[in-house]
């Protein structure tokens, strides 16, 4: 038997080796267009980045060593240019000699792979613009970087390989900008999972533009200029196109083999093409996906290698072994993250009208009490009826690989989420928890299927809010202070049973916490207390916040310059660093392994033990800590001296800030009294802007809150108080706290005040609540008018801490020494 194999890398070389192991007598010839065979194409980005240092490591075999070991002929630099099926011959171009010849076969094997897509954009063929498929491409990129001392690279396309390239170019010392046409990176992931990757890329100082396409390239001096469809120009030293690949099925098509809708070679379950004497494997074939039952192409090395083994067996032993398709199990390292997926995403299932349910969980890589536990986010999709697993996506740091492999194996077996809940796994604290993340994903999904819990996803929150539904944040008050979903009320889980009277039964209730676990317990309490429409926000605040914040990271290199020392200095820093701070020997607080809110709670309790002016370093592994520590420092007035992220570890240095010294008014300075009469948000803001300004300039400030102004200083969560009928009526009609205030103009049913708050946030102006706290901290005296309280049925317990109750006399006394007296 004479076998000819076209393509000498993943599929081709593996087929040849297995053929020889099964059949010592046959003649086997490999034709490879390139110089190298059986090399590690998956390792190419890492060689460019310098992670793989020795180029020789990329070569698993040379043509000579492979030929010798398996007693076969490797004809490298030999391109097959056509197939004559009637004569069972191929036409070969010998690239070394520049001559052509024919070679006959009994059986022909096609493993030509896939080719990178290079769109016909103006200027795309100029020097410095690359694609990456093989060793020569790799050599060209590496040499170009070295010879041109490239400092900046533009990566077009943010798929798995695009991101691997971005990371490796960054590792090689280049600044990297990514431009991606889709609204997210890594399209096999759902948006909410990709958003975790977006937020991580931001911490790595990678610039990236989403929903943006490159429309042309041009030369500008030594630089390449890429014009985007937003009219923005990006100047760069080099470009790597990573837009995608397509099956290299030209030869097959030209000789009349059946080609499928996605452009791949059609094969049957024995990997035989429409010609019984020609078989095919790898990136060039299309095959039925076991989940969607549609024909798809899999561009992965694992399936190519496994197909090769089946194919060789069928050639030698007759068509006996069946290929059952790939569930596209893929994994990639993206800086410190590991990102993996298997099966089909929720987005794709929706596009294909395949009924499905999804759930997202955020868990730890292993037992939280054992050092080094790191967060892991998992989203699974499953069938609504029998709960059959349809897909899984994981973003995490540690242990992602073994979980995705478990999901992959489960998918191949057609298991249900009920089975996942009970998958038996090896457990000891350094490796997992007694309930592995895979089990937990199964259990949560099972709860959904069995109607024990109802969930909504982060996208539905906006419409829920508009429809007047109730959002309850069941985290602690400290966590709530750090930020929540706008419009949410805070009822900590442990207090929910005492507040049932305040939660209406006729409204839809959306409950959430950090990740969904406490919310699940709260939902179960409410449901068992007779509430019918209770929903847990899937993935909790973590998913909501990650997915709803800004995703792209634009213009971060603006203002960069090259210093006299030839180093690039960046105009914008990601960390708040106070270089001049003498921090001395710092106490280290280890909050690694704690999940939100653990790190912040540890931060608070550790800070309580410090004296003013002392600092400590705290390390945490929960990614949310990067943002939380900044918010916490702002809220508490402590000073964040340094914030860094290295690997999965976030490190912050915080100094307990001395209380501002109260400057007593100097001779000639007068005090200020303000009357806060209105509960319009804008007027309340004006009151506190003036009050804080007056305090800053050394004045003593007294604010007298009367009538509607009392609503400004109501606490958000109030204790139960006895009220008469009118008090209760007023209580229902009036804003419950400063967070509920509307604008005096253009309020538009609350939209105006939300916009105002959003704009203030964007412009980094303190919120009203921060201003109120600042005024109190700086010694402002708040007096609530006793008479107004009596009339409106407001009780002292409803106010924030620090409010005194007084009458008009108290106020008038203060006006005596005031040079400023305002009515707002
Ligand atoms: P290939 O391995 O690409 O081999 C095809 C060979 O056929 C080529 O060498 C080509 O020169 C030759 N050829 C084509 N036409 C002819 C002709 N007419 N005559 C002679 N020779 C011809 N997959 C993963 O699973 N994980 C990863 O981490 C991963 N990383 C990757 C990183 C990079 C940079 C690249 C390019 C790919 C990566 N892949 C990865 C994909 C993986 O390499 C492919 O899925 C796999 O190699 C496909 O095997 P194949 O045999 O079909 O094609």
CSV table of N, CA, C and O and ligand atoms in Angstrom, one decimal, residues 6-12 31-34 39 41-42 44-45 78-80 111-114 132-133 161 164 248 251 281-284 299-302 304 331, ligand 1:
chain,number,residue,atom,x,y,z
A,6,UNK,N,-0.5,14.9,2.6
A,6,UNK,CA,-0.2,16.3,2.3
A,6,UNK,C,-0.3,17.1,3.6
A,6,UNK,O,-1.4,17.2,4.2
A,7,UNK,N,0.8,17.7,4.0
A,7,UNK,CA,0.8,18.4,5.2
A,7,UNK,C,1.6,17.6,6.3
A,7,UNK,O,1.2,16.5,6.6
A,8,UNK,N,2.6,18.3,6.8
A,8,UNK,CA,3.5,17.5,7.7
A,8,UNK,C,3.6,18.0,9.2
A,8,UNK,O,4.6,17.8,9.9
A,9,UNK,N,2.5,18.6,9.6
A,9,UNK,CA,2.5,19.1,11.0
A,9,UNK,C,1.5,18.3,11.9
A,9,UNK,O,1.7,17.1,11.9
A,10,UNK,N,0.6,18.9,12.5
A,10,UNK,CA,-0.2,18.2,13.5
A,10,UNK,C,-0.9,17.0,13.0
A,10,UNK,O,-0.6,15.8,13.4
A,11,UNK,N,-1.8,17.1,12.0
A,11,UNK,CA,-2.6,16.0,11.5
A,11,UNK,C,-1.7,15.0,10.7
A,11,UNK,O,-1.8,13.8,10.8
A,12,UNK,N,-0.9,15.7,9.8
A,12,UNK,CA,-0.2,14.8,8.8
A,12,UNK,C,0.9,14.0,9.5
A,12,UNK,O,1.0,12.8,9.2
A,31,UNK,N,4.4,15.1,2.1
A,31,UNK,CA,4.7,16.3,1.3
A,31,UNK,C,4.4,17.6,2.2
A,31,UNK,O,3.3,17.7,2.6
A,32,UNK,N,5.4,18.3,2.4
A,32,UNK,CA,5.2,19.5,3.2
A,32,UNK,C,5.8,20.7,2.5
A,32,UNK,O,6.9,20.7,2.1
A,33,UNK,N,4.9,21.7,2.3
A,33,UNK,CA,5.3,23.0,1.6
A,33,UNK,C,6.5,23.7,2.3
A,33,UNK,O,7.4,24.2,1.6
A,34,UNK,N,6.4,23.7,3.6
A,34,UNK,CA,7.4,24.5,4.3
A,34,UNK,C,8.7,23.6,4.6
A,34,UNK,O,8.8,22.5,4.2
A,39,UNK,N,6.3,20.6,14.0
A,39,UNK,CA,6.8,21.6,14.9
A,39,UNK,C,5.6,22.1,15.8
A,39,UNK,O,4.4,21.8,15.5
A,41,UNK,N,3.3,24.6,16.5
A,41,UNK,CA,2.8,25.9,16.1
A,41,UNK,C,2.1,26.6,17.3
A,41,UNK,O,2.0,27.8,17.3
A,42,UNK,N,1.6,25.8,18.3
A,42,UNK,CA,1.0,26.4,19.4
A,42,UNK,C,2.0,27.2,20.3
A,42,UNK,O,1.6,28.0,21.1
A,44,UNK,N,4.5,29.0,19.0
A,44,UNK,CA,5.1,30.1,18.3
A,44,UNK,C,5.0,31.5,19.0
A,44,UNK,O,6.0,32.2,19.1
A,45,UNK,N,3.8,31.9,19.5
A,45,UNK,CA,3.7,33.2,20.2
A,45,UNK,C,4.6,33.3,21.3
A,45,UNK,O,5.2,34.4,21.6
A,78,UNK,N,8.1,21.0,-0.6
A,78,UNK,CA,7.5,20.3,-1.7
A,78,UNK,C,6.0,20.6,-1.6
A,78,UNK,O,5.3,20.2,-0.7
A,79,UNK,N,5.5,21.4,-2.6
A,79,UNK,CA,4.1,21.8,-2.5
A,79,UNK,C,3.3,21.0,-3.5
A,79,UNK,O,3.6,20.9,-4.7
A,80,UNK,N,2.2,20.4,-3.0
A,80,UNK,CA,1.3,19.7,-3.9
A,80,UNK,C,0.4,20.7,-4.6
A,80,UNK,O,-0.2,21.5,-3.9
A,111,UNK,N,-4.0,16.9,5.1
A,111,UNK,CA,-4.0,17.6,6.3
A,111,UNK,C,-3.3,18.9,6.1
A,111,UNK,O,-2.3,19.3,6.7
A,112,UNK,N,-4.0,19.8,5.2
A,112,UNK,CA,-3.3,21.0,4.8
A,112,UNK,C,-3.6,22.2,5.8
A,112,UNK,O,-3.0,23.3,5.6
A,113,UNK,N,-4.4,22.0,6.8
A,113,UNK,CA,-4.6,23.0,7.9
A,113,UNK,C,-5.4,24.2,7.4
A,113,UNK,O,-6.3,24.0,6.6
A,114,UNK,N,-5.2,25.3,8.1
A,114,UNK,CA,-6.0,26.5,7.8
A,114,UNK,C,-5.0,27.7,7.5
A,114,UNK,O,-3.9,27.7,7.9
A,132,UNK,N,0.5,35.2,11.5
A,132,UNK,CA,1.3,34.2,12.1
A,132,UNK,C,0.7,32.8,11.9
A,132,UNK,O,-0.4,32.5,12.4
A,133,UNK,N,1.4,32.0,11.2
A,133,UNK,CA,0.9,30.6,11.0
A,133,UNK,C,2.0,29.6,11.2
A,133,UNK,O,1.8,28.5,11.8
A,161,UNK,N,-5.6,33.5,19.6
A,161,UNK,CA,-4.2,33.7,19.2
A,161,UNK,C,-3.8,35.2,19.2
A,161,UNK,O,-2.7,35.5,19.6
A,164,UNK,N,-3.0,35.9,22.8
A,164,UNK,CA,-1.6,35.3,23.1
A,164,UNK,C,-0.5,36.1,22.5
A,164,UNK,O,0.5,36.4,23.1
A,248,UNK,N,-7.8,25.5,4.6
A,248,UNK,CA,-7.0,25.5,3.4
A,248,UNK,C,-7.5,24.4,2.5
A,248,UNK,O,-6.9,23.3,2.4
A,251,UNK,N,-7.0,22.7,-2.7
A,251,UNK,CA,-6.6,21.5,-3.5
A,251,UNK,C,-7.9,20.6,-3.6
A,251,UNK,O,-8.2,20.1,-4.6
A,281,UNK,N,-8.1,15.3,7.6
A,281,UNK,CA,-8.1,15.6,9.0
A,281,UNK,C,-7.8,17.0,9.3
A,281,UNK,O,-7.2,17.7,8.4
A,282,UNK,N,-8.0,17.4,10.5
A,282,UNK,CA,-7.5,18.7,11.0
A,282,UNK,C,-8.3,19.9,10.7
A,282,UNK,O,-9.5,19.8,10.5
A,283,UNK,N,-7.6,21.1,10.6
A,283,UNK,CA,-8.3,22.4,10.5
A,283,UNK,C,-9.1,22.5,9.1
A,283,UNK,O,-9.9,23.4,9.0
A,284,UNK,N,-8.8,21.6,8.2
A,284,UNK,CA,-9.4,21.8,6.9
A,284,UNK,C,-10.7,21.0,6.7
A,284,UNK,O,-11.4,21.2,5.7
A,299,UNK,N,-10.7,24.5,14.8
A,299,UNK,CA,-9.3,24.9,14.6
A,299,UNK,C,-8.4,24.6,15.8
A,299,UNK,O,-8.0,25.5,16.5
A,300,UNK,N,-8.3,23.4,16.2
A,300,UNK,CA,-7.6,23.0,17.4
A,300,UNK,C,-6.6,21.8,17.2
A,300,UNK,O,-7.0,20.9,16.4
A,301,UNK,N,-5.5,21.9,17.9
A,301,UNK,CA,-4.5,20.8,17.7
A,301,UNK,C,-4.9,19.5,18.3
A,301,UNK,O,-4.6,18.4,17.7
A,302,UNK,N,-5.7,19.5,19.4
A,302,UNK,CA,-6.1,18.2,20.0
A,302,UNK,C,-6.9,17.4,19.1
A,302,UNK,O,-6.6,16.2,18.8
A,304,UNK,N,-7.2,17.5,15.9
A,304,UNK,CA,-6.4,17.1,14.7
A,304,UNK,C,-5.6,15.9,15.0
A,304,UNK,O,-5.5,14.9,14.2
A,331,UNK,N,-8.4,26.5,25.5
A,331,UNK,CA,-7.9,27.1,26.7
A,331,UNK,C,-6.8,28.1,26.3
A,331,UNK,O,-6.1,27.8,25.3
B,1,LIG,P1,-1.3,22.3,10.4
B,1,LIG,O1,-0.7,21.8,11.6
B,1,LIG,O2,-1.4,23.8,10.2
B,1,LIG,O3,-0.4,21.7,9.2
B,1,LIG,C1,-0.8,21.9,7.9
B,1,LIG,C2,0.5,21.9,7.0
B,1,LIG,O4,0.1,21.6,5.7
B,1,LIG,C3,1.2,23.2,7.0
B,1,LIG,O5,2.5,23.0,7.5
B,1,LIG,C4,1.2,23.6,5.5
B,1,LIG,O6,2.4,24.1,5.1
B,1,LIG,C5,1.0,22.2,4.8
B,1,LIG,N1,0.4,22.4,3.5
B,1,LIG,C6,-0.8,23.0,3.2
B,1,LIG,N2,-1.0,22.9,1.9
B,1,LIG,C7,0.0,22.2,1.4
B,1,LIG,C8,0.3,21.7,0.1
B,1,LIG,N3,-0.5,22.0,-0.9
B,1,LIG,N4,1.4,21.0,-0.1
B,1,LIG,C9,2.2,20.8,0.9
B,1,LIG,N5,2.0,21.1,2.1
B,1,LIG,C10,0.9,21.8,2.4
B,1,LIG,N6,-4.4,24.8,18.7
B,1,LIG,C11,-4.7,24.4,20.0
B,1,LIG,O7,-5.4,23.5,20.2
B,1,LIG,N7,-4.1,25.1,21.1
B,1,LIG,C12,-3.2,26.1,20.9
B,1,LIG,O8,-2.7,26.7,21.8
B,1,LIG,C13,-3.0,26.6,19.6
B,1,LIG,N8,-2.2,27.6,19.3
B,1,LIG,C14,-1.9,28.0,18.1
B,1,LIG,C15,-1.0,29.0,17.8
B,1,LIG,C16,-0.7,29.4,16.6
B,1,LIG,C17,0.2,30.6,16.3
B,1,LIG,C18,-1.3,28.7,15.5
B,1,LIG,C19,-1.0,29.1,14.1
B,1,LIG,C20,-2.2,27.7,15.7
B,1,LIG,C21,-2.5,27.3,17.0
B,1,LIG,N9,-3.4,26.3,17.2
B,1,LIG,C22,-3.6,25.9,18.5
B,1,LIG,C23,-4.1,25.6,16.1
B,1,LIG,C24,-3.4,24.3,15.8
B,1,LIG,O9,-2.0,24.5,15.5
B,1,LIG,C25,-4.0,23.7,14.6
B,1,LIG,O10,-5.4,23.4,14.9
B,1,LIG,C26,-3.4,22.4,14.1
B,1,LIG,O11,-2.0,22.6,13.8
B,1,LIG,C27,-4.1,21.9,12.9
B,1,LIG,O12,-3.4,20.8,12.3
B,1,LIG,P2,-3.5,20.5,10.8
B,1,LIG,O13,-2.6,19.3,10.5
B,1,LIG,O14,-4.8,20.5,10.3
B,1,LIG,O15,-2.7,21.8,10.1
